[in-house]
Structure formats: C-alpha cells, structure tokens
mmCIF file of C-alpha atoms in Angstrom:
data_model
loop_
_atom_site.group_PDB
_atom_site.id
_atom_site.type_symbol
_atom_site.label_atom_id
_atom_site.label_comp_id
_atom_site.label_asym_id
_atom_site.label_seq_id
_atom_site.Cartn_x
_atom_site.Cartn_y
_atom_site.Cartn_z
ATOM 1 C CA MET R 24 151.363 154.446 -132.639
ATOM 2 C CA SER R 25 151.385 153.625 -129.016
ATOM 3 C CA SER R 26 154.125 151.262 -127.278
ATOM 4 C CA ALA R 27 153.104 148.334 -125.861
ATOM 5 C CA VAL R 28 153.140 148.065 -121.968
ATOM 6 C CA SER R 29 152.204 145.412 -119.509
ATOM 7 C CA ALA R 30 149.479 145.251 -117.565
ATOM 8 C CA LEU R 31 150.728 146.722 -114.046
ATOM 9 C CA LYS R 32 154.280 148.119 -115.854
ATOM 10 C CA GLY R 33 156.661 146.412 -113.581
ATOM 11 C CA ALA R 34 155.212 146.344 -109.761
ATOM 12 C CA LYS R 35 157.217 145.153 -107.504
ATOM 13 C CA TYR R 36 156.950 143.910 -103.712
ATOM 14 C CA GLU R 37 159.022 143.313 -100.928
ATOM 15 C CA GLY R 38 158.065 140.704 -98.701
ATOM 16 C CA TYR R 39 158.740 137.469 -97.541
ATOM 17 C CA VAL R 40 158.606 136.282 -100.769
ATOM 18 C CA LYS R 41 159.884 139.394 -103.765
ATOM 19 C CA VAL R 42 156.421 139.959 -106.163
ATOM 20 C CA GLU R 43 156.997 141.539 -109.487
ATOM 21 C CA GLU R 44 155.350 141.555 -112.528
ATOM 22 C CA LEU R 45 157.678 140.509 -115.066
ATOM 23 C CA GLY R 46 156.601 142.456 -118.077
ATOM 24 C CA LEU R 47 156.188 141.856 -121.913
ATOM 25 C CA ARG R 48 156.632 138.094 -122.832
ATOM 26 C CA GLY R 49 155.948 137.163 -126.369
ATOM 27 C CA MET R 50 153.259 133.967 -125.239
ATOM 28 C CA ILE R 51 151.459 131.852 -128.623
ATOM 29 C CA THR R 52 148.586 128.934 -128.001
ATOM 30 C CA LEU R 53 149.659 126.587 -130.243
ATOM 31 C CA ARG R 54 147.081 123.411 -130.581
ATOM 32 C CA GLY R 55 147.090 120.926 -132.667
ATOM 33 C CA ASP R 56 148.241 116.958 -132.757
ATOM 34 C CA LEU R 57 151.075 117.186 -130.209
ATOM 35 C CA ASN R 58 152.143 113.614 -130.935
ATOM 36 C CA SER R 59 153.306 114.698 -135.145
ATOM 37 C CA ALA R 60 156.534 114.833 -135.604
ATOM 38 C CA LYS R 61 155.940 118.130 -138.144
ATOM 39 C CA MET R 62 154.657 119.825 -134.670
ATOM 40 C CA LYS R 63 157.406 118.661 -132.422
ATOM 41 C CA LYS R 64 160.569 120.163 -135.791
ATOM 42 C CA ALA R 65 158.214 122.898 -135.687
ATOM 43 C CA VAL R 66 157.913 123.915 -131.777
ATOM 44 C CA GLN R 67 162.207 123.104 -131.625
ATOM 45 C CA ASP R 68 163.078 125.179 -134.592
ATOM 46 C CA VAL R 69 161.596 128.253 -133.534
ATOM 47 C CA THR R 70 162.072 127.792 -129.868
ATOM 48 C CA GLY R 71 165.562 125.675 -129.705
ATOM 49 C CA ALA R 72 163.333 123.397 -126.590
ATOM 50 C CA LYS R 73 161.763 120.140 -127.202
ATOM 51 C CA LEU R 74 158.073 119.532 -126.861
ATOM 52 C CA PRO R 75 157.450 118.883 -123.244
ATOM 53 C CA ASN R 76 156.084 115.719 -121.954
ATOM 54 C CA GLN R 77 152.248 116.658 -119.888
ATOM 55 C CA ARG R 78 152.724 118.475 -117.249
ATOM 56 C CA GLU R 79 156.380 119.894 -117.666
ATOM 57 C CA ILE R 80 158.161 123.246 -119.659
ATOM 58 C CA THR R 81 161.079 122.950 -121.409
ATOM 59 C CA HIS R 82 163.773 126.101 -121.907
ATOM 60 C CA GLU R 83 166.331 127.344 -123.822
ATOM 61 C CA GLY R 84 167.869 130.416 -123.770
ATOM 62 C CA ASP R 85 164.902 133.131 -123.490
ATOM 63 C CA LYS R 86 162.974 130.810 -124.854
ATOM 64 C CA ALA R 87 160.128 128.249 -122.917
ATOM 65 C CA VAL R 88 157.395 125.786 -123.973
ATOM 66 C CA ALA R 89 154.623 125.073 -121.632
ATOM 67 C CA TRP R 90 152.250 121.755 -121.701
ATOM 68 C CA MET R 91 148.653 123.366 -121.248
ATOM 69 C CA SER R 92 146.382 120.432 -122.371
ATOM 70 C CA PRO R 93 146.613 116.901 -124.342
ATOM 71 C CA ASP R 94 146.242 119.405 -127.683
ATOM 72 C CA GLU R 95 147.936 122.406 -126.713
ATOM 73 C CA LEU R 96 150.909 124.130 -125.395
ATOM 74 C CA LEU R 97 152.114 127.969 -124.329
ATOM 75 C CA VAL R 98 155.307 128.827 -126.542
ATOM 76 C CA MET R 99 156.905 131.419 -125.474
ATOM 77 C CA VAL R 100 159.639 134.058 -126.763
ATOM 78 C CA PRO R 101 161.048 137.551 -126.059
ATOM 79 C CA TYR R 102 157.999 139.968 -127.200
ATOM 80 C CA THR R 103 159.423 141.835 -129.983
ATOM 81 C CA ASP R 104 159.860 137.789 -131.331
ATOM 82 C CA VAL R 105 156.853 136.847 -131.223
ATOM 83 C CA HIS R 106 155.217 137.826 -135.057
ATOM 84 C CA GLU R 107 158.434 136.080 -136.386
ATOM 85 C CA THR R 108 157.459 133.134 -134.710
ATOM 86 C CA LEU R 109 154.012 132.680 -135.387
ATOM 87 C CA ALA R 110 155.070 133.394 -138.743
ATOM 88 C CA ALA R 111 157.426 130.473 -138.746
ATOM 89 C CA LEU R 112 155.160 128.105 -136.804
ATOM 90 C CA GLU R 113 152.507 128.827 -139.513
ATOM 91 C CA LYS R 114 154.441 128.537 -142.207
ATOM 92 C CA ALA R 115 156.082 125.416 -140.701
ATOM 93 C CA LEU R 116 152.580 123.874 -139.564
ATOM 94 C CA LYS R 117 150.794 124.641 -143.552
ATOM 95 C CA GLY R 118 148.966 121.901 -144.662
ATOM 96 C CA GLN R 119 148.048 120.279 -141.051
ATOM 97 C CA HIS R 120 145.871 121.163 -138.454
ATOM 98 C CA PHE R 121 146.538 123.645 -136.074
ATOM 99 C CA LEU R 122 145.869 126.740 -134.497
ATOM 100 C CA ALA R 123 148.595 129.270 -133.735
ATOM 101 C CA ALA R 124 147.420 132.617 -131.898
ATOM 102 C CA ASN R 125 149.172 135.313 -130.377
ATOM 103 C CA VAL R 126 148.318 135.570 -126.888
ATOM 104 C CA SER R 127 150.778 138.041 -125.454
ATOM 105 C CA ASP R 128 148.971 141.746 -125.026
ATOM 106 C CA ALA R 129 145.880 139.314 -122.975
ATOM 107 C CA ARG R 130 148.235 137.754 -120.490
ATOM 108 C CA ALA R 131 150.029 139.061 -117.434
ATOM 109 C CA ILE R 132 153.314 137.039 -116.382
ATOM 110 C CA PHE R 133 154.599 137.229 -112.528
ATOM 111 C CA GLY R 134 157.940 136.412 -110.684
ATOM 112 C CA LEU R 135 157.958 135.238 -107.019
ATOM 113 C CA SER R 136 161.269 135.042 -105.649
ATOM 114 C CA GLY R 137 162.986 133.552 -102.478
ATOM 115 C CA PRO R 138 163.087 130.483 -100.106
ATOM 116 C CA ALA R 139 159.405 130.758 -99.268
ATOM 117 C CA ALA R 140 158.062 131.331 -102.664
ATOM 118 C CA ARG R 141 156.416 127.342 -102.334
ATOM 119 C CA GLU R 142 154.691 128.155 -99.466
ATOM 120 C CA VAL R 143 152.780 131.596 -100.885
ATOM 121 C CA ILE R 144 151.156 129.313 -104.199
ATOM 122 C CA ALA R 145 149.993 126.541 -101.476
ATOM 123 C CA LYS R 146 148.527 129.588 -99.845
ATOM 124 C CA LEU R 147 146.005 130.420 -102.912
ATOM 125 C CA CYS R 148 146.142 126.989 -104.958
ATOM 126 C CA PRO R 149 144.702 123.891 -104.568
ATOM 127 C CA VAL R 150 148.554 122.414 -105.594
ATOM 128 C CA ASP R 151 150.540 119.683 -103.395
ATOM 129 C CA MET R 152 154.120 122.246 -103.395
ATOM 130 C CA ALA R 153 155.584 119.526 -101.756
ATOM 131 C CA SER R 154 159.689 119.390 -103.268
ATOM 132 C CA GLY R 155 158.891 115.685 -103.940
ATOM 133 C CA ALA R 156 155.499 116.258 -105.502
ATOM 134 C CA PHE R 157 156.692 119.556 -107.423
ATOM 135 C CA ALA R 158 159.829 120.981 -108.810
ATOM 136 C CA PRO R 159 161.413 122.995 -111.679
ATOM 137 C CA GLY R 160 160.843 122.107 -114.660
ATOM 138 C CA GLN R 161 157.004 120.847 -113.884
ATOM 139 C CA ILE R 162 153.862 123.110 -114.517
ATOM 140 C CA ARG R 163 150.183 123.274 -113.057
ATOM 141 C CA ARG R 164 147.085 125.231 -114.936
ATOM 142 C CA THR R 165 145.257 125.620 -112.422
ATOM 143 C CA ARG R 166 143.041 128.049 -110.284
ATOM 144 C CA MET R 167 144.512 130.905 -108.093
ATOM 145 C CA ALA R 168 141.616 132.263 -105.501
ATOM 146 C CA GLN R 169 139.218 132.958 -107.853
ATOM 147 C CA ILE R 170 140.721 133.209 -111.121
ATOM 148 C CA ALA R 171 142.353 131.242 -113.964
ATOM 149 C CA ALA R 172 146.198 130.950 -113.863
ATOM 150 C CA ALA R 173 149.364 128.203 -114.262
ATOM 151 C CA PHE R 174 152.512 128.741 -112.973
ATOM 152 C CA TRP R 175 156.209 127.025 -112.959
ATOM 153 C CA MET R 176 159.332 126.797 -110.834
ATOM 154 C CA THR R 177 162.485 128.116 -113.114
ATOM 155 C CA SER R 178 164.734 126.609 -109.966
ATOM 156 C CA ASP R 179 163.791 125.574 -106.067
ATOM 157 C CA THR R 180 163.491 129.397 -105.503
ATOM 158 C CA ARG R 181 161.757 130.645 -108.572
ATOM 159 C CA ILE R 182 158.045 130.240 -109.973
ATOM 160 C CA GLU R 183 156.776 132.997 -112.605
ATOM 161 C CA VAL R 184 152.518 132.731 -112.911
ATOM 162 C CA VAL R 185 150.677 133.621 -116.231
ATOM 163 C CA CYS R 186 147.213 134.841 -115.747
ATOM 164 C CA PHE R 187 144.731 136.963 -117.816
ATOM 165 C CA ARG R 188 145.594 140.474 -118.113
ATOM 166 C CA SER R 189 142.144 141.578 -117.111
ATOM 167 C CA VAL R 190 142.720 139.810 -113.707
ATOM 168 C CA ALA R 191 146.452 141.306 -113.646
ATOM 169 C CA GLN R 192 145.354 143.818 -110.618
ATOM 170 C CA TYR R 193 143.804 141.311 -108.616
ATOM 171 C CA ALA R 194 146.257 138.511 -109.346
ATOM 172 C CA PHE R 195 149.218 141.011 -107.790
ATOM 173 C CA ASP R 196 147.566 142.216 -104.965
ATOM 174 C CA LEU R 197 146.729 137.930 -103.863
ATOM 175 C CA LEU R 198 150.569 136.844 -104.444
ATOM 176 C CA LYS R 199 151.085 140.167 -102.261
ATOM 177 C CA ASP R 200 149.231 139.885 -99.538
ATOM 178 C CA ALA R 201 150.341 136.042 -98.923
ATOM 179 C CA ALA R 202 153.805 137.457 -98.855
ATOM 180 C CA GLU R 203 152.808 140.137 -96.301
ATOM 181 C CA PRO R 204 155.770 139.926 -93.633
ATOM 182 C CA GLY R 205 154.065 138.442 -90.528
ATOM 183 C CA GLY R 206 152.107 135.651 -92.667
ATOM 184 C CA GLU R 207 154.875 132.804 -92.649
ATOM 185 C CA VAL R 208 153.090 129.401 -92.437
ATOM 186 C CA GLY R 209 157.302 128.450 -92.736
ATOM 187 C CA ILE R 210 156.140 124.396 -93.738
ATOM 188 C CA PHE R 211 158.817 125.057 -97.151
ATOM 189 C CA ALA R 212 161.422 127.781 -95.936
#
C-alpha cells in the first residue's frame, strides 16, 4: 500500500513573503442545515470549535471549521483523524439531511508568512485585504487569478490558502511570483 503524499511534497519559497505547501490536512465538506442544533453539536463535538458565522473560521487547537456557504462548512482536522471524524459526524447526524465527504486528497493547502502576506493575496484576489476589511478569523472564497481558492488569516502576518489539488502547482507558482523580491508594493507591510 502506498503512503499518502501532499500535492507538492512540502514545496517552499523564500521571497519577501515565505510561501510553503503545508502538507496533508484532513478536510471534510459538510453540507446541511447550519442552524440545526444537531449540526452545531456534531461539529463542536468533533472539533471543539463552535460553528462559524458567515465568512468566518473558528479554530480549536489543530482543528478548524470554516464557513463556505449558507449550507456548507469545511471541517479541518489532522490528516490521520479524518476517517474517525467523518464516522463521528455521520453517526451524530443520522436521521438528518446532510452530506459529509472526505475531500482531503482533493485539496492542497499553502501558508504565507511575513508582514506583507496581505499584499501577496491582494495582488492575486479581488478582496480588500486592508486590516479593517479582513482580519484573523475571517475567510474568503474567491478567485486567485484563474482558479478557485479560499483563504484565511491565522494571525496578522500569516495566511492559509486552500485550492484544488489539481491546480496546486499553478497556485504555488502564482503565490511564489507574487512574493518575488523586488515586487513589493508596500501597502500592507
């Protein structure tokens, strides 16, 4: 049996912002009635995190829950815990209309770190990255150049980006090019 590997095997780039593939992460797309008490309890039981509000992400240790749409969450857990988490969700939500799917191997995740991390995203996405408009705890699902992506800030100088695994190299190259020394705009640093 082969071992799971991330899309780019931990690729890294040191520009004026550090860009790195973050490796394997367990990800479950969970769809259903986000206002349901049963849904809220199931998500909190498996992650320790409360259900996020619209365009937010909540964290508890190495687990997170991201709002993706009015009826969709992205539940993130350690890669080794994804099957157990999926089974727990299915058991807790039995009898309720929902969909839970393991999308871990269909996604790639990148980290941007440095004082100008906001600038790199601002170059690639149609999102206001000013500190008053976008802050840690918020998530955006948008376009990053020619691909679909979602991103959130874990701190004022760290952003995580998730995209489809099939476009991981393209995403990494975009982020790397936007972080190239000499390309600083200087609006967020």
